[in-house]
PDB file of C-alpha atoms and ligand atoms in Angstrom:
ATOM      1  CA  MET A   1     -39.865 -78.630-113.443  1.00 53.00           C
ATOM      2  CA  SER A   2     -42.547 -79.502-115.877  1.00 66.00           C
ATOM      3  CA  MET A   3     -42.626 -82.710-118.190  1.00 92.00           C
ATOM      4  CA  ARG A   4     -41.326 -82.329-121.577  1.00 95.00           C
ATOM      5  CA  ALA A   5     -42.342 -84.233-124.860  1.00 97.00           C
ATOM      6  CA  SER A   6     -40.814 -83.999-128.209  1.00 97.00           C
ATOM      7  CA  VAL A   7     -42.419 -83.284-131.651  1.00 98.00           C
ATOM      8  CA  LEU A   8     -40.168 -83.907-134.459  1.00 98.00           C
ATOM      9  CA  ASN A   9     -37.353 -83.589-132.306  1.00 97.00           C
ATOM     10  CA  CYS A  10     -38.401 -80.043-130.894  1.00 98.00           C
ATOM     11  CA  PRO A  11     -39.122 -79.937-127.021  1.00 98.00           C
ATOM     12  CA  VAL A  12     -42.475 -79.101-125.856  1.00 98.00           C
ATOM     13  CA  ASP A  13     -43.336 -78.349-122.421  1.00 97.00           C
ATOM     14  CA  LEU A  14     -46.449 -80.135-120.961  1.00 97.00           C
ATOM     15  CA  LEU A  15     -47.851 -77.491-118.635  1.00 95.00           C
ATOM     16  CA  ASP A  16     -51.014 -75.330-117.972  1.00 94.00           C
ATOM     17  CA  ILE A  17     -51.048 -71.694-118.089  1.00 96.00           C
ATOM     18  CA  ASN A  18     -50.644 -71.205-114.355  1.00 96.00           C
ATOM     19  CA  ASP A  19     -47.595 -73.417-114.201  1.00 96.00           C
ATOM     20  CA  ALA A  20     -46.087 -71.463-117.006  1.00 97.00           C
ATOM     21  CA  LEU A  21     -46.890 -68.005-115.135  1.00 98.00           C
ATOM     22  CA  CYS A  22     -45.379 -69.405-111.839  1.00 98.00           C
ATOM     23  CA  ILE A  23     -42.236 -70.530-113.766  1.00 97.00           C
ATOM     24  CA  ALA A  24     -41.965 -67.075-115.493  1.00 98.00           C
ATOM     25  CA  LYS A  25     -42.461 -65.299-112.020  1.00 98.00           C
ATOM     26  CA  LYS A  26     -39.807 -67.277-110.586  1.00 98.00           C
ATOM     27  CA  ALA A  27     -37.405 -66.479-113.290  1.00 98.00           C
ATOM     28  CA  ILE A  28     -37.746 -62.832-112.964  1.00 98.00           C
ATOM     29  CA  GLU A  29     -37.315 -63.214-109.072  1.00 97.00           C
ATOM     30  CA  ASP A  30     -34.122 -65.202-109.551  1.00 97.00           C
ATOM     31  CA  LYS A  31     -33.084 -62.647-112.192  1.00 97.00           C
ATOM     32  CA  THR A  32     -32.636 -65.215-114.986  1.00 96.00           C
ATOM     33  CA  ASN A  33     -33.020 -64.362-118.560  1.00 98.00           C
ATOM     34  CA  PHE A  34     -35.668 -66.667-119.666  1.00 98.00           C
ATOM     35  CA  GLN A  35     -37.037 -67.437-123.448  1.00 98.00           C
ATOM     36  CA  ILE A  36     -40.488 -68.623-123.805  1.00 98.00           C
ATOM     37  CA  ILE A  37     -41.526 -69.965-127.213  1.00 98.00           C
ATOM     38  CA  THR A  38     -45.406 -70.439-128.073  1.00 97.00           C
ATOM     39  CA  ILE A  39     -44.527 -73.360-130.316  1.00 97.00           C
ATOM     40  CA  ASN A  40     -46.748 -74.203-133.411  1.00 96.00           C
ATOM     41  CA  PRO A  41     -46.458 -76.587-136.464  1.00 95.00           C
ATOM     42  CA  GLU A  42     -44.891 -73.721-138.729  1.00 95.00           C
ATOM     43  CA  MET A  43     -42.132 -73.262-136.431  1.00 97.00           C
ATOM     44  CA  ILE A  44     -41.413 -77.121-135.932  1.00 98.00           C
ATOM     45  CA  MET A  45     -41.498 -77.465-139.768  1.00 97.00           C
ATOM     46  CA  ASN A  46     -39.139 -74.521-140.068  1.00 97.00           C
ATOM     47  CA  ALA A  47     -36.787 -75.986-137.487  1.00 98.00           C
ATOM     48  CA  GLN A  48     -36.471 -79.165-139.619  1.00 97.00           C
ATOM     49  CA  LYS A  49     -34.540 -77.300-142.358  1.00 97.00           C
ATOM     50  CA  ASN A  50     -33.371 -74.261-140.441  1.00 98.00           C
ATOM     51  CA  GLU A  51     -30.424 -75.605-138.099  1.00 98.00           C
ATOM     52  CA  GLN A  52     -29.874 -72.299-136.338  1.00 98.00           C
ATOM     53  CA  PHE A  53     -33.729 -71.935-135.506  1.00 98.00           C
ATOM     54  CA  PHE A  54     -33.668 -75.607-134.306  1.00 98.00           C
ATOM     55  CA  LYS A  55     -30.917 -74.703-131.944  1.00 98.00           C
ATOM     56  CA  ILE A  56     -33.048 -71.918-130.605  1.00 98.00           C
ATOM     57  CA  ILE A  57     -35.908 -74.053-129.983  1.00 98.00           C
ATOM     58  CA  LYS A  58     -33.570 -76.447-128.101  1.00 98.00           C
ATOM     59  CA  ASN A  59     -31.933 -73.949-125.947  1.00 98.00           C
ATOM     60  CA  SER A  60     -35.244 -71.980-125.182  1.00 98.00           C
ATOM     61  CA  ASN A  61     -36.329 -72.149-121.704  1.00 98.00           C
ATOM     62  CA  LEU A  62     -39.882 -73.051-122.114  1.00 98.00           C
ATOM     63  CA  ASN A  63     -41.695 -74.117-125.217  1.00 98.00           C
ATOM     64  CA  ILE A  64     -45.566 -73.953-124.616  1.00 97.00           C
ATOM     65  CA  MET A  65     -47.822 -75.404-127.012  1.00 94.00           C
ATOM     66  CA  ASP A  66     -49.620 -73.145-129.112  1.00 91.00           C
ATOM     67  CA  GLY A  67     -51.538 -74.131-132.202  1.00 84.00           C
ATOM     68  CA  VAL A  68     -54.041 -77.221-132.408  1.00 90.00           C
ATOM     69  CA  GLY A  69     -51.663 -79.028-134.722  1.00 93.00           C
ATOM     70  CA  VAL A  70     -49.190 -79.577-131.913  1.00 96.00           C
ATOM     71  CA  LYS A  71     -51.883 -80.822-129.650  1.00 95.00           C
ATOM     72  CA  ILE A  72     -52.811 -83.434-132.408  1.00 95.00           C
ATOM     73  CA  ALA A  73     -49.196 -84.309-132.695  1.00 96.00           C
ATOM     74  CA  LEU A  74     -49.014 -85.097-128.868  1.00 96.00           C
ATOM     75  CA  LYS A  75     -52.281 -87.042-128.992  1.00 96.00           C
ATOM     76  CA  LEU A  76     -50.685 -89.267-131.713  1.00 95.00           C
ATOM     77  CA  GLN A  77     -48.073 -89.969-128.893  1.00 95.00           C
ATOM     78  CA  GLY A  78     -50.942 -90.798-126.439  1.00 95.00           C
ATOM     79  CA  ILE A  79     -50.594 -87.384-124.581  1.00 96.00           C
ATOM     80  CA  ASN A  80     -53.535 -85.522-123.992  1.00 95.00           C
ATOM     81  CA  LYS A  81     -52.892 -81.715-123.297  1.00 92.00           C
ATOM     82  CA  ALA A  82     -54.694 -78.537-123.839  1.00 90.00           C
ATOM     83  CA  GLN A  83     -52.946 -75.862-125.831  1.00 91.00           C
ATOM     84  CA  ILE A  84     -52.120 -72.477-124.489  1.00 94.00           C
ATOM     85  CA  ARG A  85     -53.011 -69.651-126.615  1.00 93.00           C
ATOM     86  CA  GLY A  86     -50.232 -67.303-127.083  1.00 94.00           C
ATOM     87  CA  VAL A  87     -52.559 -64.157-126.828  1.00 95.00           C
ATOM     88  CA  ASP A  88     -53.903 -65.555-123.478  1.00 95.00           C
ATOM     89  CA  PHE A  89     -50.493 -66.339-122.087  1.00 97.00           C
ATOM     90  CA  SER A  90     -49.369 -62.743-123.155  1.00 98.00           C
ATOM     91  CA  ARG A  91     -52.324 -61.157-121.526  1.00 98.00           C
ATOM     92  CA  GLU A  92     -51.747 -63.124-118.276  1.00 98.00           C
ATOM     93  CA  LEU A  93     -48.009 -61.842-118.367  1.00 98.00           C
ATOM     94  CA  VAL A  94     -49.240 -58.197-118.588  1.00 98.00           C
ATOM     95  CA  LYS A  95     -51.326 -58.807-115.655  1.00 98.00           C
ATOM     96  CA  LEU A  96     -48.409 -60.398-113.668  1.00 98.00           C
ATOM     97  CA  ALA A  97     -46.473 -57.352-114.521  1.00 98.00           C
ATOM     98  CA  SER A  98     -49.275 -55.113-113.139  1.00 98.00           C
ATOM     99  CA  GLU A  99     -49.699 -57.102-109.995  1.00 98.00           C
ATOM    100  CA  ASN A 100     -45.853 -57.211-109.249  1.00 98.00           C
ATOM    101  CA  ASN A 101     -44.981 -53.614-110.583  1.00 98.00           C
ATOM    102  CA  TYR A 102     -42.569 -55.380-113.053  1.00 98.00           C
ATOM    103  CA  ARG A 103     -40.953 -53.133-115.709  1.00 98.00           C
ATOM    104  CA  ILE A 104     -42.602 -54.323-118.919  1.00 98.00           C
ATOM    105  CA  ALA A 105     -41.650 -53.648-122.683  1.00 99.00           C
ATOM    106  CA  PHE A 106     -43.442 -54.271-125.844  1.00 99.00           C
ATOM    107  CA  LEU A 107     -41.702 -54.596-129.180  1.00 99.00           C
ATOM    108  CA  GLY A 108     -43.348 -55.172-132.472  1.00 98.00           C
ATOM    109  CA  ALA A 109     -46.059 -54.495-134.976  1.00 98.00           C
ATOM    110  CA  LYS A 110     -47.011 -51.240-136.745  1.00 98.00           C
ATOM    111  CA  GLU A 111     -46.541 -47.946-134.771  1.00 98.00           C
ATOM    112  CA  GLU A 112     -50.313 -47.169-134.406  1.00 98.00           C
ATOM    113  CA  ILE A 113     -50.933 -50.829-133.381  1.00 98.00           C
ATOM    114  CA  ILE A 114     -48.378 -50.925-130.649  1.00 98.00           C
ATOM    115  CA  GLN A 115     -49.299 -47.594-129.210  1.00 98.00           C
ATOM    116  CA  LYS A 116     -53.018 -48.633-129.099  1.00 98.00           C
ATOM    117  CA  ALA A 117     -52.190 -52.030-127.493  1.00 98.00           C
ATOM    118  CA  LYS A 118     -50.266 -50.172-124.786  1.00 98.00           C
ATOM    119  CA  GLU A 119     -53.051 -47.648-124.223  1.00 98.00           C
ATOM    120  CA  ASN A 120     -55.724 -50.443-123.968  1.00 98.00           C
ATOM    121  CA  PHE A 121     -53.563 -52.232-121.321  1.00 98.00           C
ATOM    122  CA  LEU A 122     -52.973 -49.024-119.327  1.00 98.00           C
ATOM    123  CA  ASN A 123     -56.935 -48.448-119.453  1.00 98.00           C
ATOM    124  CA  GLN A 124     -57.158 -51.919-117.664  1.00 98.00           C
ATOM    125  CA  TYR A 125     -54.021 -51.691-115.509  1.00 98.00           C
ATOM    126  CA  PRO A 126     -53.199 -47.964-114.914  1.00 98.00           C
ATOM    127  CA  ASN A 127     -50.350 -48.875-112.691  1.00 98.00           C
ATOM    128  CA  LEU A 128     -48.577 -50.818-115.554  1.00 98.00           C
ATOM    129  CA  ASN A 129     -44.816 -49.782-115.529  1.00 98.00           C
ATOM    130  CA  PHE A 130     -44.114 -49.615-119.312  1.00 98.00           C
ATOM    131  CA  VAL A 131     -40.151 -48.848-119.681  1.00 98.00           C
ATOM    132  CA  TYR A 132     -40.178 -49.335-123.693  1.00 98.00           C
ATOM    133  CA  VAL A 133     -42.663 -49.409-126.427  1.00 98.00           C
ATOM    134  CA  ARG A 134     -41.295 -49.782-130.004  1.00 98.00           C
ATOM    135  CA  ASN A 135     -42.742 -50.759-133.301  1.00 98.00           C
ATOM    136  CA  GLY A 136     -41.408 -53.791-135.158  1.00 98.00           C
ATOM    137  CA  TYR A 137     -39.965 -52.004-138.193  1.00 98.00           C
ATOM    138  CA  PHE A 138     -36.423 -51.568-137.702  1.00 97.00           C
ATOM    139  CA  SER A 139     -33.245 -52.591-139.499  1.00 96.00           C
ATOM    140  CA  ASN A 140     -30.523 -52.533-136.785  1.00 96.00           C
ATOM    141  CA  ASP A 141     -31.070 -55.344-134.111  1.00 97.00           C
ATOM    142  CA  ASP A 142     -28.026 -53.805-132.145  1.00 97.00           C
ATOM    143  CA  GLU A 143     -29.567 -50.569-131.607  1.00 98.00           C
ATOM    144  CA  ILE A 144     -32.805 -52.190-130.064  1.00 98.00           C
ATOM    145  CA  ILE A 145     -30.599 -54.354-128.041  1.00 98.00           C
ATOM    146  CA  ASN A 146     -28.727 -51.368-126.565  1.00 98.00           C
ATOM    147  CA  GLU A 147     -32.135 -49.483-125.933  1.00 98.00           C
ATOM    148  CA  LEU A 148     -33.379 -52.298-124.036  1.00 98.00           C
ATOM    149  CA  LYS A 149     -30.449 -52.950-121.926  1.00 98.00           C
ATOM    150  CA  GLN A 150     -30.561 -49.314-120.787  1.00 98.00           C
ATOM    151  CA  VAL A 151     -34.252 -49.734-119.502  1.00 98.00           C
ATOM    152  CA  ASN A 152     -33.771 -53.437-118.408  1.00 96.00           C
ATOM    153  CA  PRO A 153     -37.212 -54.905-118.660  1.00 98.00           C
ATOM    154  CA  GLN A 154     -38.354 -57.805-116.626  1.00 98.00           C
ATOM    155  CA  ILE A 155     -41.056 -58.875-119.122  1.00 98.00           C
ATOM    156  CA  LEU A 156     -40.496 -58.310-122.744  1.00 99.00           C
ATOM    157  CA  LEU A 157     -43.242 -59.260-125.323  1.00 98.00           C
ATOM    158  CA  VAL A 158     -41.774 -59.422-129.027  1.00 98.00           C
ATOM    159  CA  GLY A 159     -44.086 -59.605-131.874  1.00 98.00           C
ATOM    160  CA  LEU A 160     -42.232 -59.676-135.107  1.00 98.00           C
ATOM    161  CA  GLY A 161     -43.461 -62.812-136.528  1.00 97.00           C
ATOM    162  CA  SER A 162     -41.339 -66.217-136.361  1.00 97.00           C
ATOM    163  CA  PRO A 163     -38.410 -66.772-136.566  1.00 98.00           C
ATOM    164  CA  LYS A 164     -37.461 -63.190-136.350  1.00 98.00           C
ATOM    165  CA  GLN A 165     -38.806 -62.590-132.846  1.00 98.00           C
ATOM    166  CA  GLU A 166     -37.318 -65.809-131.534  1.00 98.00           C
ATOM    167  CA  GLU A 167     -33.734 -65.054-133.095  1.00 98.00           C
ATOM    168  CA  LEU A 168     -33.886 -61.606-131.461  1.00 98.00           C
ATOM    169  CA  ILE A 169     -34.847 -62.948-128.009  1.00 98.00           C
ATOM    170  CA  ALA A 170     -32.017 -65.486-128.174  1.00 98.00           C
ATOM    171  CA  LYS A 171     -29.772 -62.755-128.807  1.00 98.00           C
ATOM    172  CA  LEU A 172     -31.166 -60.749-125.880  1.00 98.00           C
ATOM    173  CA  LYS A 173     -30.755 -63.723-123.489  1.00 97.00           C
ATOM    174  CA  ASN A 174     -27.066 -62.973-123.472  1.00 95.00           C
ATOM    175  CA  GLU A 175     -27.632 -59.114-122.809  1.00 97.00           C
ATOM    176  CA  LEU A 176     -30.422 -58.415-120.346  1.00 97.00           C
ATOM    177  CA  LEU A 177     -30.627 -59.241-116.713  1.00 94.00           C
ATOM    178  CA  GLY A 178     -33.523 -61.085-115.311  1.00 96.00           C
ATOM    179  CA  CYS A 179     -36.094 -60.809-118.101  1.00 98.00           C
ATOM    180  CA  VAL A 180     -38.812 -63.078-119.305  1.00 98.00           C
ATOM    181  CA  MET A 181     -39.047 -62.857-123.021  1.00 98.00           C
ATOM    182  CA  VAL A 182     -41.624 -64.237-125.182  1.00 98.00           C
ATOM    183  CA  GLY A 183     -42.414 -64.115-128.852  1.00 98.00           C
ATOM    184  CA  VAL A 184     -46.095 -63.145-129.307  1.00 98.00           C
ATOM    185  CA  GLY A 185     -46.519 -63.293-133.207  1.00 96.00           C
ATOM    186  CA  GLY A 186     -49.502 -61.053-134.100  1.00 94.00           C
ATOM    187  CA  SER A 187     -50.742 -60.696-130.665  1.00 97.00           C
ATOM    188  CA  PHE A 188     -50.241 -56.877-130.558  1.00 98.00           C
ATOM    189  CA  ASP A 189     -52.695 -56.567-133.514  1.00 96.00           C
ATOM    190  CA  VAL A 190     -55.309 -58.301-131.334  1.00 95.00           C
ATOM    191  CA  PHE A 191     -54.511 -56.172-128.133  1.00 98.00           C
ATOM    192  CA  SER A 192     -54.881 -53.158-130.284  1.00 98.00           C
ATOM    193  CA  GLY A 193     -58.639 -54.086-131.004  1.00 96.00           C
ATOM    194  CA  ILE A 194     -57.743 -53.404-134.765  1.00 91.00           C
ATOM    195  CA  VAL A 195     -57.719 -57.002-135.604  1.00 87.00           C
ATOM    196  CA  LYS A 196     -60.675 -58.891-134.188  1.00 85.00           C
ATOM    197  CA  GLU A 197     -59.912 -62.004-131.993  1.00 87.00           C
ATOM    198  CA  SER A 198     -61.467 -65.195-133.334  1.00 88.00           C
ATOM    199  CA  PRO A 199     -65.028 -66.131-131.830  1.00 92.00           C
ATOM    200  CA  LYS A 200     -64.863 -68.347-128.805  1.00 90.00           C
ATOM    201  CA  ILE A 201     -66.347 -71.159-130.875  1.00 91.00           C
ATOM    202  CA  PHE A 202     -63.499 -71.249-133.319  1.00 90.00           C
ATOM    203  CA  GLN A 203     -61.152 -71.082-130.243  1.00 87.00           C
ATOM    204  CA  LYS A 204     -62.935 -73.985-128.511  1.00 85.00           C
ATOM    205  CA  LEU A 205     -62.705 -76.257-131.789  1.00 85.00           C
ATOM    206  CA  GLY A 206     -59.138 -75.445-132.399  1.00 82.00           C
ATOM    207  CA  LEU A 207     -59.967 -73.727-135.609  1.00 86.00           C
ATOM    208  CA  GLU A 208     -58.501 -70.241-135.131  1.00 87.00           C
ATOM    209  CA  TRP A 209     -56.200 -70.738-137.933  1.00 85.00           C
ATOM    210  CA  LEU A 210     -59.243 -71.401-140.294  1.00 87.00           C
ATOM    211  CA  TYR A 211     -60.875 -68.201-138.856  1.00 89.00           C
ATOM    212  CA  ARG A 212     -57.539 -66.081-139.536  1.00 86.00           C
ATOM    213  CA  THR A 213     -57.250 -67.707-142.917  1.00 87.00           C
ATOM    214  CA  ILE A 214     -60.902 -66.650-143.918  1.00 88.00           C
ATOM    215  CA  LEU A 215     -60.112 -63.223-142.916  1.00 86.00           C
ATOM    216  CA  GLN A 216     -56.751 -63.001-144.536  1.00 86.00           C
ATOM    217  CA  PRO A 217     -56.790 -65.529-147.394  1.00 90.00           C
ATOM    218  CA  GLU A 218     -53.391 -64.746-148.220  1.00 89.00           C
ATOM    219  CA  ARG A 219     -52.215 -66.834-145.092  1.00 85.00           C
ATOM    220  CA  ILE A 220     -53.379 -69.995-146.923  1.00 85.00           C
ATOM    221  CA  LYS A 221     -49.821 -69.753-148.493  1.00 85.00           C
ATOM    222  CA  ARG A 222     -48.283 -70.093-144.967  1.00 81.00           C
ATOM    223  CA  ILE A 223     -50.420 -72.915-143.847  1.00 80.00           C
ATOM    224  CA  PHE A 224     -50.503 -75.155-147.022  1.00 82.00           C
ATOM    225  CA  PRO A 225     -48.736 -77.356-147.432  1.00 86.00           C
ATOM    226  CA  VAL A 226     -46.821 -76.820-144.079  1.00 91.00           C
ATOM    227  CA  LEU A 227     -49.768 -78.024-141.835  1.00 90.00           C
ATOM    228  CA  PRO A 228     -50.576 -81.339-143.794  1.00 93.00           C
ATOM    229  CA  ILE A 229     -46.894 -82.216-144.121  1.00 95.00           C
ATOM    230  CA  PHE A 230     -46.435 -81.585-140.466  1.00 97.00           C
ATOM    231  CA  LEU A 231     -49.270 -83.942-139.544  1.00 95.00           C
ATOM    232  CA  ILE A 232     -48.082 -86.751-142.055  1.00 96.00           C
ATOM    233  CA  LYS A 233     -44.630 -86.375-140.583  1.00 97.00           C
ATOM    234  CA  CYS A 234     -46.052 -86.843-136.998  1.00 97.00           C
ATOM    235  CA  ILE A 235     -48.051 -89.718-138.100  1.00 96.00           C
ATOM    236  CA  ILE A 236     -45.026 -91.444-139.630  1.00 95.00           C
ATOM    237  CA  ALA A 237     -42.852 -90.711-136.562  1.00 94.00           C
ATOM    238  CA  SER A 238     -45.579 -92.385-134.382  1.00 92.00           C
ATOM    239  CA  ILE A 239     -45.901 -95.494-136.540  1.00 91.00           C
ATOM    240  CA  ASN A 240     -42.096 -95.795-136.415  1.00 90.00           C
ATOM    241  CA  LYS A 241     -41.996 -95.505-132.728  1.00 83.00           C
ATOM    242  CA  LYS A 242     -44.708 -98.165-132.123  1.00 75.00           C
ATOM    243  CA  GLY A 243     -43.315-100.501-134.747  1.00 67.00           C
TER     244      GLY A 243
HETATM  245  N1  UDP B 301     -43.914 -57.592-137.886  1.00 95.65           N
HETATM  246  C1  UDP B 301     -43.069 -56.583-137.277  1.00 95.65           C
HETATM  247  N2  UDP B 301     -41.853 -56.462-137.983  1.00 95.65           N
HETATM  248  C2  UDP B 301     -41.639 -56.983-139.198  1.00 95.65           C
HETATM  249  C3  UDP B 301     -42.538 -58.088-139.720  1.00 95.65           C
HETATM  250  C4  UDP B 301     -43.716 -58.170-138.877  1.00 95.65           C
HETATM  251  O1  UDP B 301     -43.352 -56.053-136.285  1.00 95.65           O
HETATM  252  O2  UDP B 301     -40.525 -56.819-139.724  1.00 95.65           O
HETATM  253  C5  UDP B 301     -45.100 -57.603-136.966  1.00 95.65           C
HETATM  254  C6  UDP B 301     -46.484 -57.551-137.843  1.00 95.65           C
HETATM  255  O3  UDP B 301     -46.903 -56.183-137.896  1.00 95.65           O
HETATM  256  C7  UDP B 301     -47.419 -58.464-137.146  1.00 95.65           C
HETATM  257  C8  UDP B 301     -46.503 -59.532-136.468  1.00 95.65           C
HETATM  258  O4  UDP B 301     -45.227 -59.028-136.550  1.00 95.65           O
HETATM  259  O5  UDP B 301     -47.948 -57.757-135.864  1.00 95.65           O
HETATM  260  C9  UDP B 301     -46.549 -60.891-137.314  1.00 95.65           C
HETATM  261  O6  UDP B 301     -47.877 -61.345-137.064  1.00 95.65           O
HETATM  262  P1  UDP B 301     -48.208 -62.684-137.954  1.00 95.65           P
HETATM  263  O7  UDP B 301     -49.631 -62.802-137.957  1.00 95.65           O
HETATM  264  O8  UDP B 301     -47.292 -62.991-139.052  1.00 95.65           O
HETATM  265  O9  UDP B 301     -47.694 -63.739-136.698  1.00 95.65           O
HETATM  266  P2  UDP B 301     -48.179 -65.075-136.301  1.00 95.65           P
HETATM  267  O10 UDP B 301     -49.113 -64.727-135.056  1.00 95.65           O
HETATM  268  O11 UDP B 301     -48.748 -65.888-137.335  1.00 95.65           O
HETATM  269  O12 UDP B 301     -46.835 -65.705-135.752  1.00 95.65           O
END
């Protein structure tokens, strides 16, 4: 098992993308339900005030570090680890599904987006075994859970935004059989080609959040003051630890 660190009491797994993929593959082969969270500062801050969400993060099987904020928080503890971008990880899971003929399901985003994302992946991997594709605008979780139980996916990507996606996956963990489930946020928008991925230079500098905020200025409300408070809390935590 990989090493685990803790950021403001939330577990964060220290691994690279290939380790994460091997662990996911093993879970599918062992027929274990497996929740993966691509954890970022917004989620960690939400967990500080939302007890139920905190429990979900604690009980998740793997929390891979997305978001440059988590990378900085770990650096304050003397841990150097590259972030795994949620979109990259999801793309690799789709590839894994194609290589192993796993049953795959997509849930989330608007109807035309999710259909386009499916179509784009099928162009790349024509043998992909899609068993379920549904948009993320529904009111009854139980209906979705029942539909998913019937098709029994082995890989499920859920893009409903956080914490909705993590809450639904936590419920599905007791219902499915041998499924790796990941909350993918807005990744389907990127896979559809309708929302442009940030340029490589922004990715390299860890400034994807800045690029997305420039394109969608309304996101600023989500980032501020969450991100600065997150960093201040992490600095205080690291000072207290050293002292
Ligand atoms: N979404 C959804 N159902 C909802 C609300 C949101 O499917 O009830 C989708 C939305 O269309 C978008 C994604 O969830 O594709 C959320 O993207 P966001 O950029 O908020 O997520 P982030 O990547 O920041 O976690």
